[in-house]
Short mmCIF file of C-alpha atoms in Angstrom, two decimals:
data_model
loop_
_atom_site.label_atom_id
_atom_site.label_comp_id
_atom_site.label_asym_id
_atom_site.label_seq_id
_atom_site.Cartn_x
_atom_site.Cartn_y
_atom_site.Cartn_z
CA UNK A 1 25.96 19.05 33.73
CA UNK A 2 22.84 17.35 35.11
CA UNK A 3 20.79 18.83 32.26
CA UNK A 4 23.25 17.47 29.67
CA UNK A 5 23.19 14.04 31.33
CA UNK A 6 19.38 14.07 31.32
CA UNK A 7 19.31 14.90 27.60
CA UNK A 8 21.82 12.12 26.82
CA UNK A 9 19.76 9.57 28.77
CA UNK A 10 16.57 10.72 27.03
CA UNK A 11 18.17 10.36 23.59
CA UNK A 12 19.54 6.92 24.49
CA UNK A 13 16.12 5.70 25.64
CA UNK A 14 14.51 7.04 22.48
CA UNK A 15 17.09 5.22 20.36
CA UNK A 16 16.58 1.95 22.25
CA UNK A 17 12.81 2.28 21.89
CA UNK A 18 13.09 2.74 18.12
CA UNK A 19 15.52 -0.13 17.66
CA UNK A 20 13.28 -2.42 19.71
CA UNK A 21 10.49 -1.97 17.18
CA UNK A 22 12.47 -3.20 14.21
CA UNK A 23 14.58 -6.16 13.19
CA UNK A 24 17.22 -5.35 10.58
CA UNK A 25 16.50 -7.07 7.30
CA UNK A 26 19.09 -9.18 5.51
CA UNK A 27 19.36 -6.56 2.78
CA UNK A 28 21.16 -3.46 4.01
CA UNK A 29 21.80 -0.49 1.74
CA UNK A 30 24.08 1.51 3.97
CA UNK A 31 25.00 4.94 2.68
CA UNK A 32 23.41 4.36 -0.73
CA UNK A 33 20.49 6.71 -1.44
CA UNK A 34 17.29 5.22 -2.80
CA UNK A 35 16.51 6.07 -6.41
CA UNK A 36 13.56 8.43 -6.64
CA UNK A 37 11.12 6.94 -9.12
CA UNK A 38 7.37 6.94 -9.36
CA UNK A 39 5.52 3.64 -9.17
CA UNK A 40 4.80 3.84 -12.88
CA UNK A 41 8.43 3.76 -13.96
CA UNK A 42 10.37 0.64 -14.84
CA UNK A 43 12.57 -0.61 -12.01
CA UNK A 44 14.14 -3.79 -10.75
CA UNK A 45 12.99 -3.67 -7.13
CA UNK A 46 10.13 -5.44 -5.36
CA UNK A 47 8.79 -2.14 -4.02
CA UNK A 48 5.60 -0.40 -5.03
CA UNK A 49 7.52 2.88 -4.97
CA UNK A 50 11.29 3.29 -4.99
CA UNK A 51 11.19 6.28 -2.71
CA UNK A 52 10.09 6.32 0.90
CA UNK A 53 7.08 8.25 2.16
CA UNK A 54 6.23 9.41 5.65
CA UNK A 55 3.78 7.06 7.29
CA UNK A 56 2.67 5.04 10.28
CA UNK A 57 1.99 1.43 11.25
CA UNK A 58 -0.51 -0.15 13.65
CA UNK A 59 -0.23 -3.47 15.47
CA UNK A 60 -2.74 -5.98 16.84
CA UNK A 61 -2.00 -4.86 20.42
CA UNK A 62 -3.28 -1.36 19.47
CA UNK A 63 0.22 0.10 19.60
CA UNK A 64 1.41 2.21 16.70
CA UNK A 65 4.53 3.91 15.36
CA UNK A 66 4.39 7.17 13.44
CA UNK A 67 6.64 9.41 11.36
CA UNK A 68 8.40 6.49 9.70
CA UNK A 69 10.03 6.43 6.27
CA UNK A 70 8.12 3.53 4.71
CA UNK A 71 8.45 1.27 1.68
CA UNK A 72 5.97 -1.39 0.61
CA UNK A 73 7.62 -4.65 -0.48
CA UNK A 74 5.08 -6.23 -2.83
CA UNK A 75 6.91 -9.55 -3.14
CA UNK A 76 7.10 -10.22 0.60
CA UNK A 77 3.87 -8.24 1.12
CA UNK A 78 5.23 -6.34 4.10
CA UNK A 79 5.93 -2.71 4.93
CA UNK A 80 9.56 -1.83 5.58
CA UNK A 81 11.04 1.13 7.40
CA UNK A 82 14.21 2.84 6.24
CA UNK A 83 16.38 4.52 8.85
CA UNK A 84 18.55 7.61 8.44
CA UNK A 85 21.53 5.43 7.51
CA UNK A 86 19.59 3.91 4.61
CA UNK A 87 19.19 0.51 6.26
CA UNK A 88 16.07 -1.45 5.38
CA UNK A 89 14.26 -2.54 8.53
CA UNK A 90 11.38 -4.91 9.03
CA UNK A 91 9.09 -5.12 12.02
CA UNK A 92 9.39 -7.85 14.65
CA UNK A 93 5.60 -8.15 14.54
CA UNK A 94 3.66 -7.92 11.30
CA UNK A 95 1.49 -4.78 11.44
CA UNK A 96 -2.25 -5.07 10.87
CA UNK A 97 -2.32 -1.72 9.08
CA UNK A 98 0.02 0.85 7.61
CA UNK A 99 -0.43 4.09 5.74
CA UNK A 100 1.69 6.74 4.10
CA UNK A 101 1.15 10.08 2.41
CA UNK A 102 2.34 11.04 -1.06
CA UNK A 103 2.59 14.82 -1.51
CA UNK A 104 -0.01 16.06 -3.95
CA UNK A 105 -1.80 12.70 -4.11
CA UNK A 106 -3.11 11.95 -0.64
CA UNK A 107 -2.91 9.19 1.97
CA UNK A 108 -2.78 5.50 1.08
CA UNK A 109 -3.97 2.96 3.67
CA UNK A 110 -3.31 -0.79 3.66
CA UNK A 111 -4.93 -3.40 5.91
CA UNK A 112 -4.88 -7.18 6.25
CA UNK A 113 -6.99 -9.95 7.89
CA UNK A 114 -9.56 -10.09 5.12
CA UNK A 115 -10.91 -13.55 4.13
CA UNK A 116 -8.61 -15.52 1.84
CA UNK A 117 -9.61 -15.38 -1.81
CA UNK A 118 -8.02 -16.41 -5.09
CA UNK A 119 -4.25 -16.61 -4.46
CA UNK A 120 -4.29 -14.15 -1.55
CA UNK A 121 -4.16 -15.15 2.13
CA UNK A 122 -5.56 -13.46 5.25
CA UNK A 123 -2.15 -12.04 6.11
CA UNK A 124 -1.88 -10.23 2.76
CA UNK A 125 -2.37 -6.48 2.63
CA UNK A 126 -4.95 -4.67 0.51
CA UNK A 127 -5.19 -0.98 -0.23
CA UNK A 128 -8.47 0.24 1.26
CA UNK A 129 -10.02 2.56 -1.31
CA UNK A 130 -13.35 2.98 0.48
CA UNK A 131 -14.46 2.15 4.03
CA UNK A 132 -18.08 1.66 5.03
CA UNK A 133 -20.75 -1.02 4.85
CA UNK A 134 -19.12 -2.12 1.60
CA UNK A 135 -15.36 -1.71 1.34
CA UNK A 136 -13.56 -1.39 -1.97
CA UNK A 137 -10.17 -3.08 -1.84
CA UNK A 138 -7.28 -3.13 -4.26
CA UNK A 139 -4.46 -5.66 -4.46
CA UNK A 140 -1.38 -4.80 -6.51
CA UNK A 141 1.11 -7.38 -7.73
CA UNK A 142 4.43 -6.75 -9.44
CA UNK A 143 6.25 -9.05 -11.84
CA UNK A 144 9.02 -8.64 -14.38
CA UNK A 145 9.50 -9.39 -18.04
CA UNK A 146 12.90 -9.75 -19.69
CA UNK A 147 13.71 -9.07 -23.31
CA UNK A 148 16.60 -8.14 -25.57
CA UNK A 149 15.66 -5.23 -27.86
CA UNK A 150 16.34 -5.66 -31.57
CA UNK A 151 19.90 -4.65 -32.37
CA UNK A 152 20.99 -4.77 -28.75
CA UNK A 153 22.89 -7.31 -26.69
CA UNK A 154 21.60 -5.94 -23.40
CA UNK A 155 18.89 -7.75 -21.47
CA UNK A 156 16.16 -5.33 -20.42
CA UNK A 157 14.09 -6.06 -17.35
CA UNK A 158 10.71 -4.35 -17.16
CA UNK A 159 8.30 -4.14 -14.24
CA UNK A 160 4.68 -5.09 -14.88
CA UNK A 161 1.94 -4.15 -12.42
CA UNK A 162 -1.39 -5.94 -12.06
CA UNK A 163 -4.29 -4.63 -9.97
CA UNK A 164 -7.08 -6.80 -8.54
CA UNK A 165 -10.25 -5.30 -7.07
CA UNK A 166 -12.57 -6.73 -4.42
CA UNK A 167 -15.71 -5.80 -2.53
CA UNK A 168 -15.90 -6.75 1.16
CA UNK A 169 -19.24 -6.64 2.99
CA UNK A 170 -17.88 -7.54 6.41
CA UNK A 171 -18.08 -11.28 5.75
CA UNK A 172 -17.47 -12.10 2.11
CA UNK A 173 -14.88 -11.03 -0.45
CA UNK A 174 -16.14 -10.65 -4.01
CA UNK A 175 -13.78 -10.13 -6.91
CA UNK A 176 -14.83 -7.49 -9.42
CA UNK A 177 -13.55 -6.31 -12.76
CA UNK A 178 -12.14 -2.85 -13.27
CA UNK A 179 -15.39 -1.96 -14.96
CA UNK A 180 -17.65 0.66 -13.40
CA UNK A 181 -20.76 -0.38 -15.30
CA UNK A 182 -20.58 -3.99 -14.11
CA UNK A 183 -19.70 -2.74 -10.61
CA UNK A 184 -22.89 -0.70 -10.48
CA UNK A 185 -24.86 -3.76 -11.58
CA UNK A 186 -23.12 -6.07 -9.07
CA UNK A 187 -24.07 -3.80 -6.15
CA UNK A 188 -27.72 -4.38 -7.15
CA UNK A 189 -28.79 -0.81 -6.56
CA UNK A 190 -30.98 0.47 -9.44
CA UNK A 191 -30.10 4.11 -8.77
CA UNK A 192 -26.39 3.36 -9.19
CA UNK A 193 -26.81 2.70 -12.90
CA UNK A 194 -28.31 6.17 -13.21
CA UNK A 195 -25.47 7.57 -11.09
CA UNK A 196 -22.95 5.87 -13.37
CA UNK A 197 -24.49 7.35 -16.52
CA UNK A 198 -24.62 10.83 -14.99
CA UNK A 199 -21.06 10.83 -13.66
CA UNK A 200 -18.97 8.56 -15.89
CA UNK A 201 -17.24 11.51 -17.59
CA UNK A 202 -16.55 13.49 -14.42
CA UNK A 203 -13.66 11.39 -13.14
CA UNK A 204 -10.07 11.19 -14.39
CA UNK A 205 -9.72 7.42 -14.02
CA UNK A 206 -11.89 4.33 -13.94
CA UNK A 207 -10.73 3.68 -10.39
CA UNK A 208 -11.88 7.12 -9.24
CA UNK A 209 -15.36 6.40 -10.62
CA UNK A 210 -15.38 2.96 -8.95
CA UNK A 211 -14.62 4.64 -5.63
CA UNK A 212 -17.42 7.15 -6.18
CA UNK A 213 -19.93 4.41 -7.05
CA UNK A 214 -19.18 2.39 -3.90
CA UNK A 215 -19.26 5.56 -1.83
CA UNK A 216 -22.68 6.43 -3.29
CA UNK A 217 -23.91 2.89 -2.59
CA UNK A 218 -22.88 3.19 1.06
CA UNK A 219 -24.78 6.47 1.36
CA UNK A 220 -27.93 4.78 0.06
CA UNK A 221 -27.73 1.92 2.56
#
């Protein structure tokens, strides 16, 4: 009996601890499963992905929470947690960092408190593609276009994604194009142009090559 009581108390404390970390958002999707879609598919949500991924968040007081089902709301620029009942939950305190893992793709890490630049503020999150003396950051925005296809009376809403890339040297943010050749030139490292020529066909995407170039630059400095 004492053992059962101890277990009940332990479960209650764990539940209270979890609930204390979150504040229920206005939008609640109770009992309705999230639609599993990749980020590249058309959808009508503000989320980067329509499915949750296991992740963790860190706060300014050095505390962290792990093993959370996370969504990234691009419009509000905040991570959300989704509980087992399907409720969308937001954190009482805005995290300084969050990350999640996508099976077969790897871990994605987002941080904030970078200098304000363009239309982005210090509290906005960036995906950190490379850490080091020079960091390569990526900011993704999501908007929607509406159209009525020829011969149809139905309005079609389509998601459009835009990526912005920045270099951060610890003090200054510099916007760069998604262009590996100009990136190599902007880093002002003569050997990088040679590295670009030697490796430009070895990577699946332009972004992968950008990551490799910044990584190579950090090794040289």
